[in-house]
Amino acid sequence: MRLAASYVPIFVARIGSGASAFLVVKLASGGAVEAGFVLAAYPFLEALGAFVAGRWSDTLGRKTTLIVGYVVRSIAMLALAWAFYTHEAPWLEAFLNGVIGFTTAFILTSSLAMATDLTEVRNRGLGMGGFEFINLGSYGVGYLLGSALYSVFQGPSAYLAVALFTTVATPAFAKYIQETRPAAPGEGRLLLSVLPPSAVVLLPVWFALTTIIGLAMYSPRILRIEGGNLGVAGHIVQMLGGHLAIGLLFISALALLGLGAIFFGRLADRWGRLKTFRLGLIGGLLALVTLNVALRLNLGVVEAVAITAPLLFLTSAIGPSILAMIGDEADIRYRGTVMGIYSVMLGLGIGFGSLLAGFVAAAFPQYEINGLAAAALGVYATMAALHLVVANTSAGKRGLALEKGVAPEKL
C-alpha cells in the first residue's frame, strides 16, 4: 500500500503536465520557433530543478520537498493562465512555464526516491515499471484532458481549468502521503559525485528517448488528422473532432508504453537489467524505422502509429531497466540525489526535442510530420551508437557486469 501511495503525487502532477503540454503548445504566442522555446522552458528548467530537488529530498525529507514543489507549481500555473488571458508575450509564457517545470522536478524526484525506498533488488524492476506506468499513463490522461478542454473552450479557459485542478488536488494527496526516510541534513551531495557508473553508459539512449517525447509533444501545433476516407480511423476522427483524436492517439501510445513498462520491469528482475534494456534499444530503433517508412509511403498518422505499436511496446523496456539498475547501485544516503537523474534526462531531452521540433517545423512547412519522424530517427540512431561506444570502452567497469547476463540479485 505504501508503494502505491507513493505513486499518487506523480498521478496528480502528470495529469496536469500532460494537459499543460497540449495546451501550452496550442496557446503559446508567436510563431513555430517561439512556441518551441515556450514549450522547451518547462523541461529545461525541470532538469535544473532536479539538482536542487534531489538534494532537498535527502536533506529535508521526501514529503517536505513534494509539498513545496506542489504549492509553488500551482501558483505558477495560475499565473500562466493569467498570462494567456492578458498578454501575448512569449518570454513571459516561457518564464512561467519554466517555473512550473522547475517545481515539477521536486515532485518527480521525491516520488521516485520514495518508490526506490519502498522496493528491494528482487522487486525493484517491477516497482520502477509501476512508476513508469503511472508516469506515462497519467501524462496520457492529462494530454487527452487537455485536448478535450481545448475542443470545448478553444482558448485560455482550458488552461485555467487545468491550473485549478492542480491547486485543488494538492491538499488531497498531501494528507495521505507518508515519509519513507527521515531527513538527514548532513548527507547532501551533488548529483554528479554520486551517480552510479551504470547510469553514464545508459544516458545517451535515455536522452534520445526523451528527445523523441519532446518532438511528439510539439506535434499538436502542426498535426492535422482529417476524417476523409480513412475507414475506422476516419469515423473516429469525424465523431471526436481533430483535437480530441490527437489526444486519443497520444494516450494510446503512452498507455502501450506504460503497460510495457510493468511487463519489462518484471522481466528485468528475472532476466537481468541490461539484457532487458538492450531488447528495448533494438525495439526503439525498429519502431522509428517503421514509422518513417510508413509515413514515406503516405500512410496516415493513425495507420503509421498502429503499424509501429508492437515495436513501440518493446521500446518500453528501456525505462524500467534503467531506473532499476540505477536504484540498485544508488547509495541509500544519496538516493534522492541520484534519482534526480530521471528529471535531468527527462528535462534535457524533452527541452531539446521541443526546440528541435520548432526548427524542423519552420524549415519544412509542408512536411512537418515527416520531418519530426526523420529527426527522431536521426537522434536515436546517433545516441544508440554513442551508447555502444561508451559501453565498449567501459566494459571492465562494475556498471557493465550485467552485460554477461547476471541477474542483479546475484551480483
Short mmCIF file of C-alpha atoms in Angstrom, two decimals:
data_model
loop_
_atom_site.label_atom_id
_atom_site.label_comp_id
_atom_site.label_asym_id
_atom_site.label_seq_id
_atom_site.Cartn_x
_atom_site.Cartn_y
_atom_site.Cartn_z
CA MET A 1 0.00 0.00 0.00
CA ARG A 2 2.80 2.45 0.82
CA LEU A 3 4.37 1.84 -2.58
CA ALA A 4 1.03 2.50 -4.29
CA ALA A 5 0.59 5.67 -2.22
CA SER A 6 4.00 6.93 -3.36
CA TYR A 7 2.67 6.92 -6.94
CA VAL A 8 -0.22 9.29 -6.11
CA PRO A 9 1.78 12.56 -6.35
CA ILE A 10 3.03 11.54 -9.80
CA PHE A 11 -0.50 10.66 -10.90
CA VAL A 12 -1.80 14.10 -9.93
CA ALA A 13 1.22 16.02 -11.24
CA ARG A 14 1.45 14.25 -14.58
CA ILE A 15 -2.22 14.75 -15.39
CA GLY A 16 -1.52 18.46 -15.06
CA SER A 17 1.73 18.15 -17.03
CA GLY A 18 0.08 16.26 -19.88
CA ALA A 19 -2.78 18.71 -20.19
CA SER A 20 -0.36 21.61 -19.94
CA ALA A 21 1.87 20.18 -22.70
CA PHE A 22 -1.03 20.08 -25.16
CA LEU A 23 -2.42 23.48 -24.18
CA VAL A 24 0.84 25.41 -23.94
CA VAL A 25 1.90 24.47 -27.46
CA LYS A 26 -1.56 25.48 -28.74
CA LEU A 27 -1.79 28.75 -26.77
CA ALA A 28 1.82 29.94 -26.97
CA SER A 29 2.28 33.33 -28.60
CA GLY A 30 4.41 33.85 -31.69
CA GLY A 31 5.40 31.51 -34.50
CA ALA A 32 6.78 27.99 -34.68
CA VAL A 33 10.19 28.79 -33.19
CA GLU A 34 8.75 30.92 -30.36
CA ALA A 35 6.32 28.13 -29.47
CA GLY A 36 9.25 25.72 -29.35
CA PHE A 37 11.05 27.96 -26.85
CA VAL A 38 7.95 28.36 -24.66
CA LEU A 39 7.42 24.59 -24.62
CA ALA A 40 11.12 23.89 -24.02
CA ALA A 41 11.32 26.17 -20.98
CA TYR A 42 9.40 23.62 -18.90
CA PRO A 43 11.67 20.60 -19.44
CA PHE A 44 14.93 22.56 -19.36
CA LEU A 45 14.05 24.09 -16.00
CA GLU A 46 12.83 20.69 -14.80
CA ALA A 47 16.32 19.36 -15.48
CA LEU A 48 17.85 22.22 -13.49
CA GLY A 49 15.34 21.78 -10.68
CA ALA A 50 16.28 18.12 -10.32
CA PHE A 51 19.71 19.09 -8.96
CA VAL A 52 18.05 21.05 -6.16
CA ALA A 53 15.18 18.61 -5.66
CA GLY A 54 17.40 15.58 -5.23
CA ARG A 55 19.49 17.23 -2.55
CA TRP A 56 16.44 18.59 -0.73
CA SER A 57 14.83 15.17 -0.86
CA ASP A 58 17.82 13.74 1.01
CA THR A 59 18.38 16.60 3.45
CA LEU A 60 14.87 17.94 4.14
CA GLY A 61 12.83 14.79 3.53
CA ARG A 62 10.81 13.42 0.65
CA LYS A 63 7.41 14.71 1.76
CA THR A 64 8.56 18.25 2.52
CA THR A 65 10.16 18.52 -0.92
CA LEU A 66 6.98 17.19 -2.55
CA ILE A 67 4.71 19.72 -0.85
CA VAL A 68 6.98 22.68 -1.63
CA GLY A 69 7.01 21.61 -5.27
CA TYR A 70 3.24 21.32 -5.48
CA VAL A 71 2.46 24.65 -3.81
CA VAL A 72 4.84 26.72 -5.96
CA ARG A 73 3.84 24.80 -9.10
CA SER A 74 0.14 25.51 -8.53
CA ILE A 75 0.80 29.24 -8.11
CA ALA A 76 2.89 29.33 -11.30
CA MET A 77 0.19 27.51 -13.29
CA LEU A 78 -2.44 30.02 -12.18
CA ALA A 79 -0.07 32.83 -13.18
CA LEU A 80 0.46 31.28 -16.62
CA ALA A 81 -3.30 31.04 -17.13
CA TRP A 82 -3.49 34.77 -16.31
CA ALA A 83 -0.68 35.47 -18.81
CA PHE A 84 -2.54 33.65 -21.58
CA TYR A 85 -5.59 35.83 -20.87
CA THR A 86 -3.85 39.20 -20.62
CA HIS A 87 -0.59 39.07 -22.60
CA GLU A 88 0.89 37.95 -25.88
CA ALA A 89 4.47 37.76 -24.65
CA PRO A 90 6.39 34.53 -25.39
CA TRP A 91 9.14 35.49 -22.91
CA LEU A 92 6.64 35.74 -20.03
CA GLU A 93 4.98 32.47 -21.01
CA ALA A 94 8.39 30.79 -21.23
CA PHE A 95 9.40 32.12 -17.80
CA LEU A 96 6.25 30.89 -16.07
CA ASN A 97 6.31 27.56 -17.88
CA GLY A 98 9.92 27.24 -16.74
CA VAL A 99 8.94 27.79 -13.10
CA ILE A 100 6.32 25.05 -13.47
CA GLY A 101 8.95 22.70 -14.86
CA PHE A 102 11.46 23.59 -12.12
CA THR A 103 8.99 22.74 -9.35
CA THR A 104 7.71 19.61 -11.11
CA ALA A 105 11.21 18.20 -10.62
CA PHE A 106 10.62 18.38 -6.86
CA ILE A 107 7.55 16.17 -7.21
CA LEU A 108 9.05 13.71 -9.68
CA THR A 109 12.37 13.25 -7.89
CA SER A 110 10.86 12.86 -4.42
CA SER A 111 8.24 10.39 -5.60
CA LEU A 112 10.83 8.29 -7.41
CA ALA A 113 13.04 8.32 -4.29
CA MET A 114 10.06 7.12 -2.27
CA ALA A 115 9.40 4.29 -4.70
CA THR A 116 13.07 3.28 -4.54
CA ASP A 117 12.98 3.38 -0.72
CA LEU A 118 10.00 1.02 -0.71
CA THR A 119 11.44 -1.62 -3.09
CA GLU A 120 14.29 -4.10 -2.95
CA VAL A 121 16.59 -5.56 -5.61
CA ARG A 122 14.31 -8.57 -6.12
CA ASN A 123 11.26 -6.44 -7.00
CA ARG A 124 12.71 -3.07 -7.94
CA GLY A 125 12.26 -3.62 -11.68
CA LEU A 126 8.55 -4.16 -11.15
CA GLY A 127 8.39 -1.16 -8.81
CA MET A 128 10.08 1.06 -11.38
CA GLY A 129 7.78 -0.36 -14.06
CA GLY A 130 4.83 0.68 -11.91
CA PHE A 131 6.31 4.16 -11.59
CA GLU A 132 6.74 4.40 -15.36
CA PHE A 133 3.18 3.13 -15.91
CA ILE A 134 1.72 5.81 -13.62
CA ASN A 135 4.03 8.48 -15.00
CA LEU A 136 3.23 7.76 -18.65
CA GLY A 137 -0.39 6.74 -18.14
CA SER A 138 -1.36 9.83 -16.15
CA TYR A 139 0.54 12.02 -18.61
CA GLY A 140 -1.53 10.49 -21.39
CA VAL A 141 -4.74 11.04 -19.42
CA GLY A 142 -3.74 14.66 -18.96
CA TYR A 143 -2.91 15.05 -22.64
CA LEU A 144 -6.34 13.72 -23.56
CA LEU A 145 -7.92 16.00 -20.96
CA GLY A 146 -6.07 18.98 -22.41
CA SER A 147 -7.24 18.17 -25.94
CA ALA A 148 -10.82 17.79 -24.70
CA LEU A 149 -10.71 21.09 -22.81
CA TYR A 150 -9.28 22.85 -25.86
CA SER A 151 -12.03 21.39 -28.03
CA VAL A 152 -14.59 22.89 -25.65
CA PHE A 153 -13.04 26.25 -24.71
CA GLN A 154 -10.70 26.98 -27.65
CA GLY A 155 -8.64 29.36 -25.52
CA PRO A 156 -7.02 30.23 -22.14
CA SER A 157 -10.03 28.98 -20.16
CA ALA A 158 -8.87 25.45 -20.92
CA TYR A 159 -5.53 26.09 -19.22
CA LEU A 160 -7.20 27.81 -16.26
CA ALA A 161 -9.27 24.65 -15.67
CA VAL A 162 -6.08 22.56 -15.52
CA ALA A 163 -4.42 25.03 -13.14
CA LEU A 164 -7.42 24.93 -10.81
CA PHE A 165 -7.41 21.12 -10.86
CA THR A 166 -3.78 21.03 -9.72
CA THR A 167 -4.43 23.58 -6.97
CA VAL A 168 -7.42 21.70 -5.58
CA ALA A 169 -5.71 18.29 -5.77
CA THR A 170 -2.64 19.36 -3.77
CA PRO A 171 -4.09 19.06 -0.23
CA ALA A 172 -5.86 15.81 -1.15
CA PHE A 173 -2.64 13.89 -1.83
CA ALA A 174 -0.58 15.68 0.85
CA LYS A 175 -2.90 14.42 3.58
CA TYR A 176 -2.24 10.74 2.84
CA ILE A 177 1.38 10.58 1.67
CA GLN A 178 3.87 9.27 4.25
CA GLU A 179 7.56 9.98 4.64
CA THR A 180 9.70 6.98 3.65
CA ARG A 181 13.04 8.15 5.02
CA PRO A 182 13.90 10.66 7.77
CA ALA A 183 15.63 13.86 6.77
CA ALA A 184 19.43 13.73 7.00
CA PRO A 185 20.74 17.33 6.92
CA GLY A 186 24.42 16.29 6.85
CA GLU A 187 24.18 13.96 3.86
CA GLY A 188 23.64 16.31 0.93
CA ARG A 189 25.83 15.65 -2.12
CA LEU A 190 25.87 16.85 -5.70
CA LEU A 191 24.35 14.56 -8.32
CA LEU A 192 27.43 14.06 -10.47
CA SER A 193 29.51 12.99 -7.47
CA VAL A 194 27.19 10.11 -6.52
CA LEU A 195 25.86 8.96 -9.92
CA PRO A 196 26.48 5.19 -10.38
CA PRO A 197 28.78 4.18 -13.28
CA SER A 198 25.93 2.26 -14.94
CA ALA A 199 23.98 5.47 -15.46
CA VAL A 200 26.72 7.12 -17.51
CA VAL A 201 26.69 4.24 -20.01
CA LEU A 202 22.93 4.45 -20.46
CA LEU A 203 22.50 8.23 -20.58
CA PRO A 204 22.79 8.64 -24.39
CA VAL A 205 19.85 6.32 -25.09
CA TRP A 206 17.83 7.85 -22.27
CA PHE A 207 18.47 11.30 -23.76
CA ALA A 208 17.37 10.08 -27.21
CA LEU A 209 14.15 8.61 -25.82
CA THR A 210 13.20 11.80 -24.00
CA THR A 211 14.12 13.90 -27.05
CA ILE A 212 11.58 11.89 -29.04
CA ILE A 213 8.96 12.65 -26.38
CA GLY A 214 9.76 16.35 -26.83
CA LEU A 215 9.31 16.05 -30.59
CA ALA A 216 5.95 14.31 -30.06
CA MET A 217 4.79 16.96 -27.59
CA TYR A 218 5.21 19.63 -30.26
CA SER A 219 3.05 17.76 -32.77
CA PRO A 220 -0.39 19.20 -31.78
CA ARG A 221 0.71 22.55 -33.19
CA ILE A 222 1.22 21.09 -36.66
CA LEU A 223 -0.66 17.78 -36.74
CA ARG A 224 -3.89 17.64 -38.70
CA ILE A 225 -5.94 14.45 -38.61
CA GLU A 226 -8.76 14.61 -41.11
CA GLY A 227 -11.74 12.29 -41.37
CA GLY A 228 -11.84 11.79 -45.15
CA ASN A 229 -11.90 8.21 -46.33
CA LEU A 230 -9.78 6.63 -43.63
CA GLY A 231 -12.11 3.80 -42.69
CA VAL A 232 -12.42 3.18 -38.97
CA ALA A 233 -9.87 5.90 -38.18
CA GLY A 234 -11.82 8.37 -40.28
CA HIS A 235 -15.08 7.62 -38.46
CA ILE A 236 -13.35 8.13 -35.10
CA VAL A 237 -11.93 11.48 -36.21
CA GLN A 238 -15.29 12.63 -37.56
CA MET A 239 -17.01 11.63 -34.32
CA LEU A 240 -14.47 13.13 -31.88
CA GLY A 241 -13.00 16.03 -33.83
CA GLY A 242 -9.36 16.60 -34.75
CA HIS A 243 -8.06 17.89 -31.39
CA LEU A 244 -9.59 15.07 -29.35
CA ALA A 245 -8.41 12.50 -31.89
CA ILE A 246 -4.83 13.71 -31.43
CA GLY A 247 -5.21 13.38 -27.66
CA LEU A 248 -6.61 9.88 -28.04
CA LEU A 249 -3.72 8.90 -30.29
CA PHE A 250 -1.21 10.22 -27.76
CA ILE A 251 -2.77 8.49 -24.76
CA SER A 252 -2.94 5.21 -26.68
CA ALA A 253 0.79 5.35 -27.37
CA LEU A 254 1.61 6.24 -23.75
CA ALA A 255 -0.71 3.56 -22.38
CA LEU A 256 1.09 0.99 -24.52
CA LEU A 257 4.44 2.18 -23.17
CA GLY A 258 3.11 2.17 -19.61
CA LEU A 259 1.78 -1.37 -19.78
CA GLY A 260 5.03 -2.48 -21.37
CA ALA A 261 6.97 -0.88 -18.51
CA ILE A 262 5.26 -3.15 -15.97
CA PHE A 263 5.88 -6.26 -18.07
CA PHE A 264 9.50 -5.44 -18.79
CA GLY A 265 10.09 -4.25 -15.24
CA ARG A 266 9.29 -7.76 -14.02
CA LEU A 267 11.42 -9.19 -16.84
CA ALA A 268 14.33 -7.02 -15.68
CA ASP A 269 14.01 -8.61 -12.20
CA ARG A 270 14.14 -12.13 -13.60
CA TRP A 271 16.25 -11.90 -16.77
CA GLY A 272 18.69 -9.12 -15.93
CA ARG A 273 18.66 -5.34 -16.23
CA LEU A 274 20.96 -4.84 -19.18
CA LYS A 275 19.54 -7.68 -21.29
CA THR A 276 16.09 -6.11 -20.92
CA PHE A 277 17.49 -2.68 -21.74
CA ARG A 278 19.13 -3.94 -24.94
CA LEU A 279 15.83 -5.52 -26.02
CA GLY A 280 14.20 -2.11 -25.69
CA LEU A 281 17.09 -0.45 -27.50
CA ILE A 282 16.56 -2.66 -30.57
CA GLY A 283 12.79 -2.23 -30.39
CA GLY A 284 13.11 1.57 -30.40
CA LEU A 285 15.31 1.61 -33.48
CA LEU A 286 13.00 -0.72 -35.40
CA ALA A 287 9.94 1.30 -34.33
CA LEU A 288 11.37 4.56 -35.68
CA VAL A 289 12.49 2.97 -38.96
CA THR A 290 8.99 1.51 -39.42
CA LEU A 291 7.33 4.85 -38.62
CA ASN A 292 9.46 6.72 -41.15
CA VAL A 293 8.83 4.14 -43.87
CA ALA A 294 5.08 4.20 -43.21
CA LEU A 295 4.94 7.99 -43.44
CA ARG A 296 7.12 7.94 -46.54
CA LEU A 297 4.54 5.62 -48.15
CA ASN A 298 1.93 8.32 -47.46
CA LEU A 299 0.05 6.35 -44.83
CA GLY A 300 -1.96 8.44 -42.38
CA VAL A 301 -0.56 9.22 -38.96
CA VAL A 302 -3.08 6.92 -37.25
CA GLU A 303 -2.19 3.99 -39.52
CA ALA A 304 1.55 4.63 -39.18
CA VAL A 305 1.36 4.63 -35.38
CA ALA A 306 -0.80 1.48 -35.42
CA ILE A 307 1.77 -0.38 -37.52
CA THR A 308 4.53 0.78 -35.18
CA ALA A 309 2.68 -0.23 -32.00
CA PRO A 310 4.21 -3.72 -31.43
CA LEU A 311 7.73 -2.32 -31.71
CA LEU A 312 6.74 0.62 -29.53
CA PHE A 313 5.79 -1.92 -26.87
CA LEU A 314 9.34 -3.32 -26.99
CA THR A 315 10.74 0.19 -26.54
CA SER A 316 9.07 0.39 -23.13
CA ALA A 317 11.74 -2.00 -21.80
CA ILE A 318 14.23 0.88 -21.66
CA GLY A 319 12.76 2.96 -18.84
CA PRO A 320 12.23 0.44 -16.01
CA SER A 321 15.50 -1.38 -16.66
CA ILE A 322 17.47 1.89 -16.42
CA LEU A 323 15.67 3.01 -13.27
CA ALA A 324 16.08 -0.39 -11.60
CA MET A 325 19.79 -0.54 -12.43
CA ILE A 326 20.46 2.94 -11.06
CA GLY A 327 18.30 2.27 -7.98
CA ASP A 328 20.25 -0.94 -7.27
CA GLU A 329 23.57 0.91 -7.24
CA ALA A 330 22.49 4.14 -5.56
CA ASP A 331 23.89 4.77 -2.07
CA ILE A 332 20.89 4.91 0.26
CA ARG A 333 22.26 8.09 1.84
CA TYR A 334 22.07 9.92 -1.51
CA ARG A 335 19.19 8.09 -3.13
CA GLY A 336 17.10 11.20 -3.66
CA THR A 337 20.02 12.98 -5.29
CA VAL A 338 20.79 10.04 -7.57
CA MET A 339 17.18 9.54 -8.66
CA GLY A 340 17.14 13.19 -9.67
CA ILE A 341 18.88 11.98 -12.83
CA TYR A 342 15.41 10.93 -14.04
CA SER A 343 14.21 14.54 -14.14
CA VAL A 344 17.54 15.75 -15.50
CA MET A 345 17.39 13.45 -18.51
CA LEU A 346 13.65 13.93 -18.97
CA GLY A 347 14.05 17.69 -18.91
CA LEU A 348 17.11 17.94 -21.14
CA GLY A 349 15.73 15.52 -23.72
CA ILE A 350 12.21 16.97 -23.91
CA GLY A 351 13.60 20.50 -23.98
CA PHE A 352 15.99 19.71 -26.81
CA GLY A 353 13.23 17.84 -28.67
CA SER A 354 10.84 20.78 -28.32
CA LEU A 355 13.39 23.23 -29.73
CA LEU A 356 14.38 20.83 -32.49
CA ALA A 357 10.71 20.38 -33.42
CA GLY A 358 10.21 24.12 -33.70
CA PHE A 359 13.17 24.49 -36.08
CA VAL A 360 12.15 21.43 -38.13
CA ALA A 361 8.59 22.72 -38.47
CA ALA A 362 9.89 26.12 -39.58
CA ALA A 363 12.34 24.58 -42.08
CA PHE A 364 9.88 22.12 -43.65
CA PRO A 365 6.46 23.83 -43.56
CA GLN A 366 4.89 21.33 -45.97
CA TYR A 367 6.33 18.18 -44.44
CA GLU A 368 6.42 18.84 -40.69
CA ILE A 369 5.37 15.37 -39.50
CA ASN A 370 7.79 13.59 -41.83
CA GLY A 371 10.50 15.98 -40.64
CA LEU A 372 9.80 15.23 -36.98
CA ALA A 373 9.89 11.47 -37.63
CA ALA A 374 13.18 11.75 -39.51
CA ALA A 375 14.66 13.90 -36.74
CA ALA A 376 13.59 11.32 -34.13
CA LEU A 377 15.29 8.52 -36.06
CA GLY A 378 18.46 10.56 -36.54
CA VAL A 379 18.76 11.44 -32.85
CA TYR A 380 18.01 7.90 -31.71
CA ALA A 381 20.47 6.23 -34.09
CA THR A 382 23.23 8.68 -33.14
CA MET A 383 22.71 8.24 -29.38
CA ALA A 384 22.43 4.44 -29.69
CA ALA A 385 25.79 4.40 -31.49
CA LEU A 386 27.29 6.63 -28.78
CA HIS A 387 25.95 4.27 -26.11
CA LEU A 388 27.66 1.30 -27.76
CA VAL A 389 30.96 3.19 -27.97
CA VAL A 390 30.80 4.19 -24.31
CA ALA A 391 29.76 0.67 -23.31
CA ASN A 392 32.68 -0.91 -25.15
CA THR A 393 35.21 1.48 -23.64
CA SER A 394 33.76 0.90 -20.14
CA ALA A 395 33.39 -2.88 -20.38
CA GLY A 396 35.73 -3.52 -17.46
CA LYS A 397 33.80 -1.40 -15.01
CA ARG A 398 31.28 -2.65 -12.48
CA GLY A 399 28.43 -0.84 -14.22
CA LEU A 400 28.67 -3.25 -17.17
CA ALA A 401 28.91 -6.50 -15.20
CA LEU A 402 25.29 -7.15 -16.16
CA GLU A 403 26.30 -7.48 -19.83
CA LYS A 404 27.22 -11.08 -19.02
CA GLY A 405 23.57 -11.78 -18.23
CA VAL A 406 23.99 -11.93 -14.45
CA ALA A 407 20.75 -11.10 -12.69
CA PRO A 408 21.13 -8.16 -10.23
CA GLU A 409 20.37 -10.27 -7.17
CA LYS A 410 23.40 -12.48 -7.98
CA LEU A 411 25.89 -9.63 -8.10
#
